Backbone as a chain_set.jsonl record, in Angstrom:
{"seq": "XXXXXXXXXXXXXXXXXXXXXXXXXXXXXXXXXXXXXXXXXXXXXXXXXXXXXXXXXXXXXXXXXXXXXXXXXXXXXXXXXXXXXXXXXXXXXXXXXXXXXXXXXXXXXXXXXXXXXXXXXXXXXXXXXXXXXXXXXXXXXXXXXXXXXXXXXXXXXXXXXXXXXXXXXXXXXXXXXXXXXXXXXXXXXXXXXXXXX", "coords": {"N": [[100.022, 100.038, 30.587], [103.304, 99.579, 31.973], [105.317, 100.585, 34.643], [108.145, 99.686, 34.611], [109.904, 97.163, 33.023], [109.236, 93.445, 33.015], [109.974, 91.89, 31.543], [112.651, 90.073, 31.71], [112.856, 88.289, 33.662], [112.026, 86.008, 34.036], [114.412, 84.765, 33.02], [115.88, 84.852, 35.008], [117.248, 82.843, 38.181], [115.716, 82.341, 41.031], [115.396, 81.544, 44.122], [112.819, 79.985, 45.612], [112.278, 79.786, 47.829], [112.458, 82.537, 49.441], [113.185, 85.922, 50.434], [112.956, 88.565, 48.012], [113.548, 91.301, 46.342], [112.806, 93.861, 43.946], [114.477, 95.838, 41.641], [113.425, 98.672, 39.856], [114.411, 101.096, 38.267], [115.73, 101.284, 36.076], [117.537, 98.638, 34.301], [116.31, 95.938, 35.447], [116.905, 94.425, 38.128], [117.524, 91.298, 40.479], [117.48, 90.849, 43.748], [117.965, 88.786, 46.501], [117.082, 87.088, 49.589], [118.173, 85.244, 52.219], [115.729, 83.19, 54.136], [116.213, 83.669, 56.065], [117.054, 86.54, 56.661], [118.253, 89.606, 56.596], [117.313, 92.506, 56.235], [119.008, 94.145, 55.226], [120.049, 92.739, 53.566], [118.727, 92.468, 51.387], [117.221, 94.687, 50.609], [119.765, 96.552, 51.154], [121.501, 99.064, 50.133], [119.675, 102.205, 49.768], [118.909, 104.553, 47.077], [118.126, 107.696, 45.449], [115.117, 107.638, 43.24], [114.075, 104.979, 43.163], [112.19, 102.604, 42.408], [110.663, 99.982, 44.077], [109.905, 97.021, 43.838], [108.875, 94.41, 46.214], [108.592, 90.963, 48.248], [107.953, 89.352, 51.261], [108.139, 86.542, 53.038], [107.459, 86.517, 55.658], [109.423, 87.748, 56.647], [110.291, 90.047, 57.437], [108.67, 92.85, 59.092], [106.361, 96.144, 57.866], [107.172, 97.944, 59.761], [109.495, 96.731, 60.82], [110.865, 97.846, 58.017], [110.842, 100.381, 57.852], [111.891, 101.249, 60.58], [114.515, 100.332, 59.035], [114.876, 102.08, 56.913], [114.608, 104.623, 57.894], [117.022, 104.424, 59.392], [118.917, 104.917, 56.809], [117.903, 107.3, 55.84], [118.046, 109.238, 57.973], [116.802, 111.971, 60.641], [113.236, 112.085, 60.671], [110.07, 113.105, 58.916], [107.157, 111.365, 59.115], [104.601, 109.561, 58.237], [101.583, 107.287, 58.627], [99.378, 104.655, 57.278], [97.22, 102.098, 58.274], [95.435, 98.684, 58.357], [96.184, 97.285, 61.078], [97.379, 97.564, 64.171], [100.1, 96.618, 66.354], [101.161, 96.405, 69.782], [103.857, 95.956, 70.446], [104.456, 96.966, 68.037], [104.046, 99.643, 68.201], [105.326, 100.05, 70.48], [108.191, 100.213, 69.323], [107.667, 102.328, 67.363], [107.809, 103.89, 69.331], [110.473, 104.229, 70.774], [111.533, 105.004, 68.565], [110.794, 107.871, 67.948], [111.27, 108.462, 70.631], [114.264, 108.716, 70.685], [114.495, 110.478, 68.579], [114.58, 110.152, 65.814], [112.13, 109.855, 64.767], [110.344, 112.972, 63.556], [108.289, 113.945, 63.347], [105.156, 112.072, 63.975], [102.479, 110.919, 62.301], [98.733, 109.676, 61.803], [96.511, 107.408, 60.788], [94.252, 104.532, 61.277], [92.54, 101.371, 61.254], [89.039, 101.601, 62.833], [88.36, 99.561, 64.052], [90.439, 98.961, 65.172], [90.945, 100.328, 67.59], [88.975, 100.182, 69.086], [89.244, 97.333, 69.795], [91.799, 97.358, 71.297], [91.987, 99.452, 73.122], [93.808, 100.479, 75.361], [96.434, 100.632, 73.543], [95.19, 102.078, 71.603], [95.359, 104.753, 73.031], [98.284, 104.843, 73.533], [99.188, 105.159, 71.299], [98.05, 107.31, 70.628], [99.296, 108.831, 72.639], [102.282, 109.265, 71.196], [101.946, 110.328, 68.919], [101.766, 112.743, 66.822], [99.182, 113.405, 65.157], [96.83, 111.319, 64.742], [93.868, 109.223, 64.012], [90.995, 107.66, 64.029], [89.425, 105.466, 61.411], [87.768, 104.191, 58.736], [89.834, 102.045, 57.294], [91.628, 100.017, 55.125], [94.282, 100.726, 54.048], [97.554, 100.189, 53.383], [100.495, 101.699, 54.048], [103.142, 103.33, 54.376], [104.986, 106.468, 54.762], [107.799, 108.805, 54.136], [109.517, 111.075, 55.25], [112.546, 114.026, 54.451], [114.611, 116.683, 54.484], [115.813, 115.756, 52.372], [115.316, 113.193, 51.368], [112.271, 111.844, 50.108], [109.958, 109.177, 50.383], [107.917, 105.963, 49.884], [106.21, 103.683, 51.054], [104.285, 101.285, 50.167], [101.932, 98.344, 50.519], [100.87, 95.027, 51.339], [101.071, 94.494, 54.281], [100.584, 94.978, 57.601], [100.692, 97.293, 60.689], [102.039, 95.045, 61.691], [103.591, 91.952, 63.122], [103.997, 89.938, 60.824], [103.827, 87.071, 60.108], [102.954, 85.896, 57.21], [103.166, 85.576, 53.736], [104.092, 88.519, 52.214], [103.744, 90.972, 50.121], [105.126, 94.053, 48.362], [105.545, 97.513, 47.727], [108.445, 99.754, 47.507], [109.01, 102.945, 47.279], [111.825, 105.07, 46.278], [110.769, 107.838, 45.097], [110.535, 111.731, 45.416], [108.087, 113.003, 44.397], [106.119, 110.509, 44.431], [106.095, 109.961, 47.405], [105.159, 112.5, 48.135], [102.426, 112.312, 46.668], [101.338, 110.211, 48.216], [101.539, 111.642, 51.268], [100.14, 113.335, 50.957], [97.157, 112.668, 50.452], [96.82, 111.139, 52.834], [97.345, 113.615, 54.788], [94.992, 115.028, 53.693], [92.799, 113.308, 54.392], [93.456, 113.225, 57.596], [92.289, 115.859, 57.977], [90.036, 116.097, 57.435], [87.542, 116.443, 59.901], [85.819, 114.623, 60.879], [84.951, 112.081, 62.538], [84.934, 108.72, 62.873], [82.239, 106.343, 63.762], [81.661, 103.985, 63.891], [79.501, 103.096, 63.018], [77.728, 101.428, 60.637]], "CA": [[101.403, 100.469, 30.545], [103.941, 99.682, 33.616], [106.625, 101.61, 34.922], [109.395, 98.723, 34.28], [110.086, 95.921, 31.937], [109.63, 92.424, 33.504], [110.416, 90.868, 30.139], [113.684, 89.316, 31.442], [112.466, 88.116, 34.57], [111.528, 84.362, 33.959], [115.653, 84.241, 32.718], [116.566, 84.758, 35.947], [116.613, 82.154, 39.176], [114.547, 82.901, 42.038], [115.11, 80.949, 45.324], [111.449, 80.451, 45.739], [112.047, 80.427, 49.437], [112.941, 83.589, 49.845], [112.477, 87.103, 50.373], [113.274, 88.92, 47.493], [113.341, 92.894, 45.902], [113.757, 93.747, 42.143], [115.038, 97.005, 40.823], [113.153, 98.445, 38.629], [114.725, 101.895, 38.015], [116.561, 101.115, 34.777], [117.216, 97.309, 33.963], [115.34, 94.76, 36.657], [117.717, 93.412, 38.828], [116.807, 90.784, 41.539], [118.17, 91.116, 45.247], [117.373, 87.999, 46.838], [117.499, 86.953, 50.761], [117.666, 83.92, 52.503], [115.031, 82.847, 55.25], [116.46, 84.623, 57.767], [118.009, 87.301, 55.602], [118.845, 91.156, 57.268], [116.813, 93.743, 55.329], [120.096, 94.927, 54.586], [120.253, 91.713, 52.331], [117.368, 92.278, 50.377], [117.346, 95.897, 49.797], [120.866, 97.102, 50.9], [121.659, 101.02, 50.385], [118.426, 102.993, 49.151], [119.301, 105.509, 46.562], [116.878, 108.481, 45.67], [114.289, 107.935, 42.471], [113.972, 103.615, 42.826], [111.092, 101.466, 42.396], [111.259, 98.627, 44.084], [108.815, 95.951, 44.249], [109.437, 93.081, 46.942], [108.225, 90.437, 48.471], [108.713, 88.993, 52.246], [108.164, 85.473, 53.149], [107.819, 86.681, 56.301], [110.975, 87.524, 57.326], [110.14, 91.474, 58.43], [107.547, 93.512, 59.477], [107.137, 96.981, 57.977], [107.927, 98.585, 61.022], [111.032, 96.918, 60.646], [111.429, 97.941, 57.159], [110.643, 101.552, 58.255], [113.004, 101.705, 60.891], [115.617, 99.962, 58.524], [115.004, 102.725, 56.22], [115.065, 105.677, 58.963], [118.892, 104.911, 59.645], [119.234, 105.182, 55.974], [117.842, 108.764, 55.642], [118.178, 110.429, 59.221], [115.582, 111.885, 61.446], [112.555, 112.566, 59.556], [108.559, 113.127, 59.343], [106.335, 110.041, 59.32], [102.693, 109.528, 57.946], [100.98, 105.894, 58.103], [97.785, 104.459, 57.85], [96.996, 100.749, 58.102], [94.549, 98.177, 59.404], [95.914, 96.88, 62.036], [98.766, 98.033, 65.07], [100.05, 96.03, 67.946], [102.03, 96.697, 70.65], [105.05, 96.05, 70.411], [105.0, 98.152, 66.916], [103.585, 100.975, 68.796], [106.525, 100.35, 71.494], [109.385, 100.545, 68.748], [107.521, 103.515, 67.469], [107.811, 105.394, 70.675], [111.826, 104.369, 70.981], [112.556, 106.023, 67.756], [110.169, 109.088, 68.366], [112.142, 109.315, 72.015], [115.799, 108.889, 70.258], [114.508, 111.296, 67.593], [114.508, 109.535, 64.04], [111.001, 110.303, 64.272], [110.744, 114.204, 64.462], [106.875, 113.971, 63.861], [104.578, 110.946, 63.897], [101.067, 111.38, 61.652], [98.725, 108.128, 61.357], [95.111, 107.081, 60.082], [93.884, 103.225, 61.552], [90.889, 100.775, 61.55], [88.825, 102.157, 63.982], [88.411, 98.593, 65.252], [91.504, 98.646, 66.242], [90.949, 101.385, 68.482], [87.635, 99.744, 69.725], [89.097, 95.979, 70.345], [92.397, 97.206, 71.831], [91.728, 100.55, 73.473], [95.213, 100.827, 75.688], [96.841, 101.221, 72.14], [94.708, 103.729, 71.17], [96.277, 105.76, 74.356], [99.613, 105.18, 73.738], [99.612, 105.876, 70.129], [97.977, 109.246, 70.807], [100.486, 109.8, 73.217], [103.214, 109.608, 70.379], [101.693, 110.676, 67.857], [101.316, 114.499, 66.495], [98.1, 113.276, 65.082], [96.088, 110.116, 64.988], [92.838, 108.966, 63.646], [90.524, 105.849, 63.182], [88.91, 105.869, 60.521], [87.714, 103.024, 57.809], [90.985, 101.646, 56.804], [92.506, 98.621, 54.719], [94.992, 100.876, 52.928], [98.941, 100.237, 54.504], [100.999, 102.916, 53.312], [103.92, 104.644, 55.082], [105.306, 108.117, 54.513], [109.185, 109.524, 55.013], [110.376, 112.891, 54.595], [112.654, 115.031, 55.39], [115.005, 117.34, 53.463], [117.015, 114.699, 51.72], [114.379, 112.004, 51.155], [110.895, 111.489, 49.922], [109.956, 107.623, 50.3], [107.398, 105.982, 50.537], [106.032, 102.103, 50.973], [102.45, 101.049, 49.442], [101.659, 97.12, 50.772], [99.947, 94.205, 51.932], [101.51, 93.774, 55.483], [100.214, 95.761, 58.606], [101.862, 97.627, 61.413], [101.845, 93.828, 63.255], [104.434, 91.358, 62.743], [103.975, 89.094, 59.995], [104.257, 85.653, 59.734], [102.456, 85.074, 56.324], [104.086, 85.939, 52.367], [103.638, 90.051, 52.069], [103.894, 91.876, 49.03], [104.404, 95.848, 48.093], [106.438, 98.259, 47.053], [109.079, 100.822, 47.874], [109.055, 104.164, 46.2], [112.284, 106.084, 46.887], [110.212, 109.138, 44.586], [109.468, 112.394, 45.872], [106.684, 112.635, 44.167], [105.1, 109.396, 44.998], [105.91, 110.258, 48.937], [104.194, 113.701, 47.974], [101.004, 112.111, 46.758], [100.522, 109.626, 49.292], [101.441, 112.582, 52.394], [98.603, 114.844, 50.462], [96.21, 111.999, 50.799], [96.847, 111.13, 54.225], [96.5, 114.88, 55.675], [93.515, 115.319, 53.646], [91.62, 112.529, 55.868], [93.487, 113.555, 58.778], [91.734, 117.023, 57.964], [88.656, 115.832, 57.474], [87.273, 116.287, 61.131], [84.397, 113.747, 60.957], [85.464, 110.265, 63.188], [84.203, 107.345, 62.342], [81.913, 106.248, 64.616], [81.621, 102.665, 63.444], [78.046, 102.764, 62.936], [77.754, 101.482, 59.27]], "C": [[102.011, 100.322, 31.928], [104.768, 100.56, 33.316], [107.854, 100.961, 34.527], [108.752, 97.948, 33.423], [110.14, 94.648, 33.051], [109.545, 90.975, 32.597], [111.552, 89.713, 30.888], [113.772, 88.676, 33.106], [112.527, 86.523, 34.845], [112.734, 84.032, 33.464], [116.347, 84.246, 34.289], [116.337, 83.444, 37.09], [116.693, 82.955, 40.106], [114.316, 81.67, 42.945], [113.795, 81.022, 45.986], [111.083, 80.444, 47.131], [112.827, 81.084, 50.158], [113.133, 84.591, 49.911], [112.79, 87.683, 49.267], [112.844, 90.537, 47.095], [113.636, 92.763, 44.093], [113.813, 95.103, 41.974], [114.133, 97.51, 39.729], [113.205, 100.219, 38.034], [115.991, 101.342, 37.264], [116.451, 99.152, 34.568], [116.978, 96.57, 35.361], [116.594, 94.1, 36.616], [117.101, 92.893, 40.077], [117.89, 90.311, 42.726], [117.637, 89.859, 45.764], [118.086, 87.44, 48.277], [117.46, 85.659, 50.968], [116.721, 84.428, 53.249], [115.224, 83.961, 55.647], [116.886, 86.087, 57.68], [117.816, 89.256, 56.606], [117.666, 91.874, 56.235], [117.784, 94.426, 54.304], [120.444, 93.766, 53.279], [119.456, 91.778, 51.349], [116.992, 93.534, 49.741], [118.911, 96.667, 49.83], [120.566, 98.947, 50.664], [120.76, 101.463, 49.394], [119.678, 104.404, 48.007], [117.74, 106.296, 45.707], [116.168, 107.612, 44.035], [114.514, 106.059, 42.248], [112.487, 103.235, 43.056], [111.308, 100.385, 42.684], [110.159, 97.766, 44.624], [109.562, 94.804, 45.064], [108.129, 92.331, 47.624], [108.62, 90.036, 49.962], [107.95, 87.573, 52.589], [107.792, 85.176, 54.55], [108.44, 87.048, 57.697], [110.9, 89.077, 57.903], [109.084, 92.248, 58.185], [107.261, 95.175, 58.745], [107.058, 97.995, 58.813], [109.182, 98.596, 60.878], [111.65, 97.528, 59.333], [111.065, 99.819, 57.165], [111.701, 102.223, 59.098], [114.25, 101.291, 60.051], [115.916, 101.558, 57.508], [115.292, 104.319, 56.943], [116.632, 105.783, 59.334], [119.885, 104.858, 58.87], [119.209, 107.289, 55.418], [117.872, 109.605, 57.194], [117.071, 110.637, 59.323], [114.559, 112.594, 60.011], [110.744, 112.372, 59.727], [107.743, 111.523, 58.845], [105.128, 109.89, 59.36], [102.248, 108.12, 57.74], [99.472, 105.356, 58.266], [97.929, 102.23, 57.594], [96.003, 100.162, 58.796], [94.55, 98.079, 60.649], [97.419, 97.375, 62.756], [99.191, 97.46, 66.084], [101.273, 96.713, 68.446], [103.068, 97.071, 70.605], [105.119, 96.623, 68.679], [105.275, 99.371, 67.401], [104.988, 101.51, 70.155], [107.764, 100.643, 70.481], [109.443, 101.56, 68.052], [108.125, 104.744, 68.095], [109.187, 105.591, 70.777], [112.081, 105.213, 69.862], [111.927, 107.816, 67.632], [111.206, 109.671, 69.847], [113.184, 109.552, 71.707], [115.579, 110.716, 68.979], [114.896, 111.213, 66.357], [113.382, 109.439, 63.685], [110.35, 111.516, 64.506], [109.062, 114.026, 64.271], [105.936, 112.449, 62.957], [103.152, 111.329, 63.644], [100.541, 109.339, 61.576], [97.064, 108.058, 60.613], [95.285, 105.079, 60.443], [92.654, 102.859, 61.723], [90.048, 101.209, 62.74], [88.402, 101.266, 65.014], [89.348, 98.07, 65.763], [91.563, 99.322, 67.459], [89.64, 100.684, 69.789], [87.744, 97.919, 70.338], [90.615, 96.166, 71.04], [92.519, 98.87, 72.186], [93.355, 101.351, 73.825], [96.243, 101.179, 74.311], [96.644, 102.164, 71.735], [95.461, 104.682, 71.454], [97.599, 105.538, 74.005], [99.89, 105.522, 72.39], [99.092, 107.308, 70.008], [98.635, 109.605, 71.487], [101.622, 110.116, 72.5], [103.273, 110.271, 69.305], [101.426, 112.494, 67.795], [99.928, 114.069, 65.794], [97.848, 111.756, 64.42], [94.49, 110.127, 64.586], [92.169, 107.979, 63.129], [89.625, 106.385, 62.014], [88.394, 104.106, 59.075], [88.524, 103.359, 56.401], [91.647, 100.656, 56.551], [93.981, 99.497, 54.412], [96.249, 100.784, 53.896], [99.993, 101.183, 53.666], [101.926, 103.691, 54.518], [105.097, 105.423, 54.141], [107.016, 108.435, 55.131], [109.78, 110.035, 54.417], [111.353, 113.63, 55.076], [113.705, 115.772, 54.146], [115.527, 116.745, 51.635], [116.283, 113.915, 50.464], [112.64, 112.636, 51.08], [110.664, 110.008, 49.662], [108.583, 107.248, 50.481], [107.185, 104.115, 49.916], [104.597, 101.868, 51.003], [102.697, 98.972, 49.774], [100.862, 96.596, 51.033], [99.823, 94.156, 53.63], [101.109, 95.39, 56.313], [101.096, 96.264, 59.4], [102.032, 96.295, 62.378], [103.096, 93.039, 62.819], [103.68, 89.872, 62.322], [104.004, 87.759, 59.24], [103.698, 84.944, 58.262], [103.502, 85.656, 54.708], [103.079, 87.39, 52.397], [104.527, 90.359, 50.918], [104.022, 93.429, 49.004], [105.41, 96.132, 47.625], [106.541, 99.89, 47.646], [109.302, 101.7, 47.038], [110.158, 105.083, 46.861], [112.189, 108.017, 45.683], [109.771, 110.008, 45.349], [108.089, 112.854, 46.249], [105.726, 112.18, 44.635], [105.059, 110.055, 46.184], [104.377, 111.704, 49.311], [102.399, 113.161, 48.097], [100.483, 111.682, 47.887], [100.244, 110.637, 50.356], [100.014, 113.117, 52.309], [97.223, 113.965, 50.639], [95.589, 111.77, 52.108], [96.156, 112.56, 54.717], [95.257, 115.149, 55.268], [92.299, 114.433, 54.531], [92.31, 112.564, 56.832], [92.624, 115.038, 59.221], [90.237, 117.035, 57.958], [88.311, 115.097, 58.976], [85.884, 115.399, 61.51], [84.896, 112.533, 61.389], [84.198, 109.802, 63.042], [83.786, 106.766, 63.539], [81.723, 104.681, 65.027], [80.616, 101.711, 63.243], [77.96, 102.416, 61.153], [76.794, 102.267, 58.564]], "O": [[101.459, 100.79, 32.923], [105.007, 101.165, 32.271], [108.709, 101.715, 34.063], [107.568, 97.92, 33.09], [110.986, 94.735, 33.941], [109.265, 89.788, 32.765], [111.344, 88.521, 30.659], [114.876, 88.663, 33.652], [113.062, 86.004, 35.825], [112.704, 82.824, 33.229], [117.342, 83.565, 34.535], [115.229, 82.919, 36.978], [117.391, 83.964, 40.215], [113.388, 80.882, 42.762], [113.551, 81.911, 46.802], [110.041, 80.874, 47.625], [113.588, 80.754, 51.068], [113.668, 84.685, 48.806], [113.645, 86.812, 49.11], [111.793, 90.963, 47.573], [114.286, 92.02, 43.358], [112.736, 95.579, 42.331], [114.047, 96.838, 38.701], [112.22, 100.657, 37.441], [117.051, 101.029, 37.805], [115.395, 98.531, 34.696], [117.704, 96.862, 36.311], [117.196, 93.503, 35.723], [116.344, 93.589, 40.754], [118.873, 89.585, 42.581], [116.474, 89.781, 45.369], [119.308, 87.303, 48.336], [116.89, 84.885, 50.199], [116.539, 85.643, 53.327], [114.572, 85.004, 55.601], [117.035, 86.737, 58.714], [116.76, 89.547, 57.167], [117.379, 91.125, 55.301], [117.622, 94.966, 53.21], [121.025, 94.056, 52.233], [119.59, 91.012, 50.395], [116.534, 93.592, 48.6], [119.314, 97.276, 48.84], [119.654, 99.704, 50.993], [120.971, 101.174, 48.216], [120.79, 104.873, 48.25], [116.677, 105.731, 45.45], [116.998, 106.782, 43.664], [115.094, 105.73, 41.213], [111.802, 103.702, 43.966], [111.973, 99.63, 41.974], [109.645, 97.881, 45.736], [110.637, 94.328, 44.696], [106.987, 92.791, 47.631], [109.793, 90.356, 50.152], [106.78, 87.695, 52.228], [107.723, 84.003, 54.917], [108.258, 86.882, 58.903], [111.545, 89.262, 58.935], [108.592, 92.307, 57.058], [108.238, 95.813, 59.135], [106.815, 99.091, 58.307], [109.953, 99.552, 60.801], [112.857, 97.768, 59.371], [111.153, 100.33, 56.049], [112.306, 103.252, 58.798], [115.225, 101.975, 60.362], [117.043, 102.048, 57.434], [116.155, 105.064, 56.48], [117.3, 106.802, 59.517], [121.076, 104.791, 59.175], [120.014, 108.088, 54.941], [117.624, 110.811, 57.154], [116.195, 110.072, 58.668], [114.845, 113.207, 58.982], [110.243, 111.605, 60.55], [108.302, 110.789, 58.029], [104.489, 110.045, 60.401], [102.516, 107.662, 56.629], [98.656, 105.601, 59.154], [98.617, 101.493, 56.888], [95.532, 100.759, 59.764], [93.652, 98.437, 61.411], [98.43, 97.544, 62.074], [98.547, 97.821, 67.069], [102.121, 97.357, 67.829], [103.421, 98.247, 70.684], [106.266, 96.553, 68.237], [106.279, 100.061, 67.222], [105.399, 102.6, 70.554], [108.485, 101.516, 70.965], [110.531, 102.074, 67.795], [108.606, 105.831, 67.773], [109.56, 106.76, 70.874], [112.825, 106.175, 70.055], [112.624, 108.764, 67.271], [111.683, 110.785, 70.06], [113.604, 110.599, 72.199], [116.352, 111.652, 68.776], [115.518, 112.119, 65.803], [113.145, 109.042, 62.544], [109.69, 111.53, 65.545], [108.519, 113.968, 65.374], [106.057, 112.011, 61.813], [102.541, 111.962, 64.505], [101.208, 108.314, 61.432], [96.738, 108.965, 59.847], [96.21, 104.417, 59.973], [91.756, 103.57, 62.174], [90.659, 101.082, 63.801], [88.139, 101.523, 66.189], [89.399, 97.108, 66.529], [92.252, 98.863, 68.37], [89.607, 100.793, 71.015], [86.887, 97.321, 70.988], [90.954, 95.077, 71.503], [93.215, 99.527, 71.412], [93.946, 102.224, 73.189], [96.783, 102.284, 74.359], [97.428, 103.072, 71.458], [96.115, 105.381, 70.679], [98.211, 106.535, 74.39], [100.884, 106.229, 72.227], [99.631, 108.238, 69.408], [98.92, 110.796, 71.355], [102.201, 111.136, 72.872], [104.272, 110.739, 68.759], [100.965, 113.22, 68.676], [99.257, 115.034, 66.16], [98.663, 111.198, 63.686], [93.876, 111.148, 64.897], [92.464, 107.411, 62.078], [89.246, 107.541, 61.827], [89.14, 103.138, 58.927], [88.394, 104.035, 55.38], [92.334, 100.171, 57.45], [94.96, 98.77, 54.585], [96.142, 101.198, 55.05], [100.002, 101.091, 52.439], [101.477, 104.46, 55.367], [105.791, 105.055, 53.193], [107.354, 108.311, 56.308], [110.44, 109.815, 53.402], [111.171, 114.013, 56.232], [113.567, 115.418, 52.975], [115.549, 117.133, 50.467], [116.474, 113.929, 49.248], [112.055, 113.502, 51.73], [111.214, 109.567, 48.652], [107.898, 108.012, 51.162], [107.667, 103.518, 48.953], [103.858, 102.297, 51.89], [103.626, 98.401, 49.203], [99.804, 97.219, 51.123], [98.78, 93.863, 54.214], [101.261, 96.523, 55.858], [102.274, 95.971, 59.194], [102.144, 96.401, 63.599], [103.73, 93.664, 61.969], [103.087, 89.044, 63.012], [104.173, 87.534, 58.041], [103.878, 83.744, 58.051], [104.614, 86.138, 54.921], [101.858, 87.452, 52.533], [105.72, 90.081, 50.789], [103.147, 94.098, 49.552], [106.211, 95.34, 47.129], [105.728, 100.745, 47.998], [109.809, 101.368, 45.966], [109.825, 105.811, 47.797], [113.023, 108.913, 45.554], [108.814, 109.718, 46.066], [107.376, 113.029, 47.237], [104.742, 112.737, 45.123], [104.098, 110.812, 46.312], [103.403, 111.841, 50.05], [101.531, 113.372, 48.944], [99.591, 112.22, 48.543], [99.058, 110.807, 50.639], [99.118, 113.281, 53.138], [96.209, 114.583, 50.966], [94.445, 112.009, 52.494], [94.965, 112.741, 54.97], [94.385, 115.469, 56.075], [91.28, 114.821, 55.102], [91.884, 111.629, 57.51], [92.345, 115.343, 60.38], [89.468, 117.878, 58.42], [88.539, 113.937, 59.319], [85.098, 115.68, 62.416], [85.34, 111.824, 60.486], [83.03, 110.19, 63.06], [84.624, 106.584, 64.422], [81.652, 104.247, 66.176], [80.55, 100.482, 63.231], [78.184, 103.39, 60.435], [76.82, 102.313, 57.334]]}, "num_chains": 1, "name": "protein.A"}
């Protein structure tokens, strides 16, 4: 059983080079970007209880589709876990943590990321309200705050992207709920991964 219908799917065209979103809170509609296309082209204005499966080609990172969505709902809490983190994520992190559109920053990462780029480590524990490696494929970010429950389940890492990424945006409480409750539970679980198999 799915959550949507993608009966009427194969009537539609589909610029096959190019990022696209589909709707799938009530009838499947398809949002479609060019190349180069804004975020704002491809998802446009979030509204609360959507499902939206997309695709990126790409064309943004989700970092960027994190902060795109942050100056949709205002400042707000922030839980992610993923494989992999570079730099300059971890630097556009810290700007919206210093402006304050990130009032608290939670995470869970590979712990060989921690172990093949150490300086990272350090600066994401400096931003972070809590941090932890841990053995981790799953990419998943978290955003809450009175208004909003969101959350984004994917393929694509905190790195920037150059290959075709898949996932999906949940603007459900709910969903946001589960994933959060997942997260803190292995941030709670005080046993680090040592990376001894």
């Amino acid at each position: 059983m799915s959550l949507f219908s993608l009966n009427d799917l194969g009537k539609k065209k589909v610029d096959k080079g190019s990022s696209a979103s589909i709707s799938a809170s009530g009838v499947p509609v398809f949002k479609i970007g060019k190349a180069n296309a804004k975020l704002q082209d491809v998802f446009g204005a979030i509204a609360p209880d959507q499902v939206i499966p997309y695709v990126s080609l790409g064309d943004w990172s989700t970092h960027d589709l994190l902060f795109f969505l942050l100056e949709q709902t205002g400042p707000a809490r922030v839980w992610f876990t993923t494989w992999a983190i570079s730099e300059y994520a971890i630097r556009q992190l810290y700007q919206f943590v210093e402006h304050g559109m990130i009032l608290q920053l939670k995470g869970i990462f590979d712990y060989r990321n921690g172990v093949r780029k150490p300086a990272e480590l350090q600066f994401l524990q400096q931003i972070t309200t809590e941090i932890k490696p841990a053995k981790c494929h799953a990419k998943v970010t978290v955003i809450e705050n009175d208004n909003w429950g969101i959350s984004i389940v994917g393929s694509a890492n905190f790195t920037r992207n150059p290959r075709i990424e898949a996932g999906v945006l949940f603007t459900c409480r709910n969903v946001a709920e589960f994933e959060r409750n997942w997260i803190e539970r292995e941030l709670a679980n005080k046993s680090v991964f040592d990376g001894s198999e």
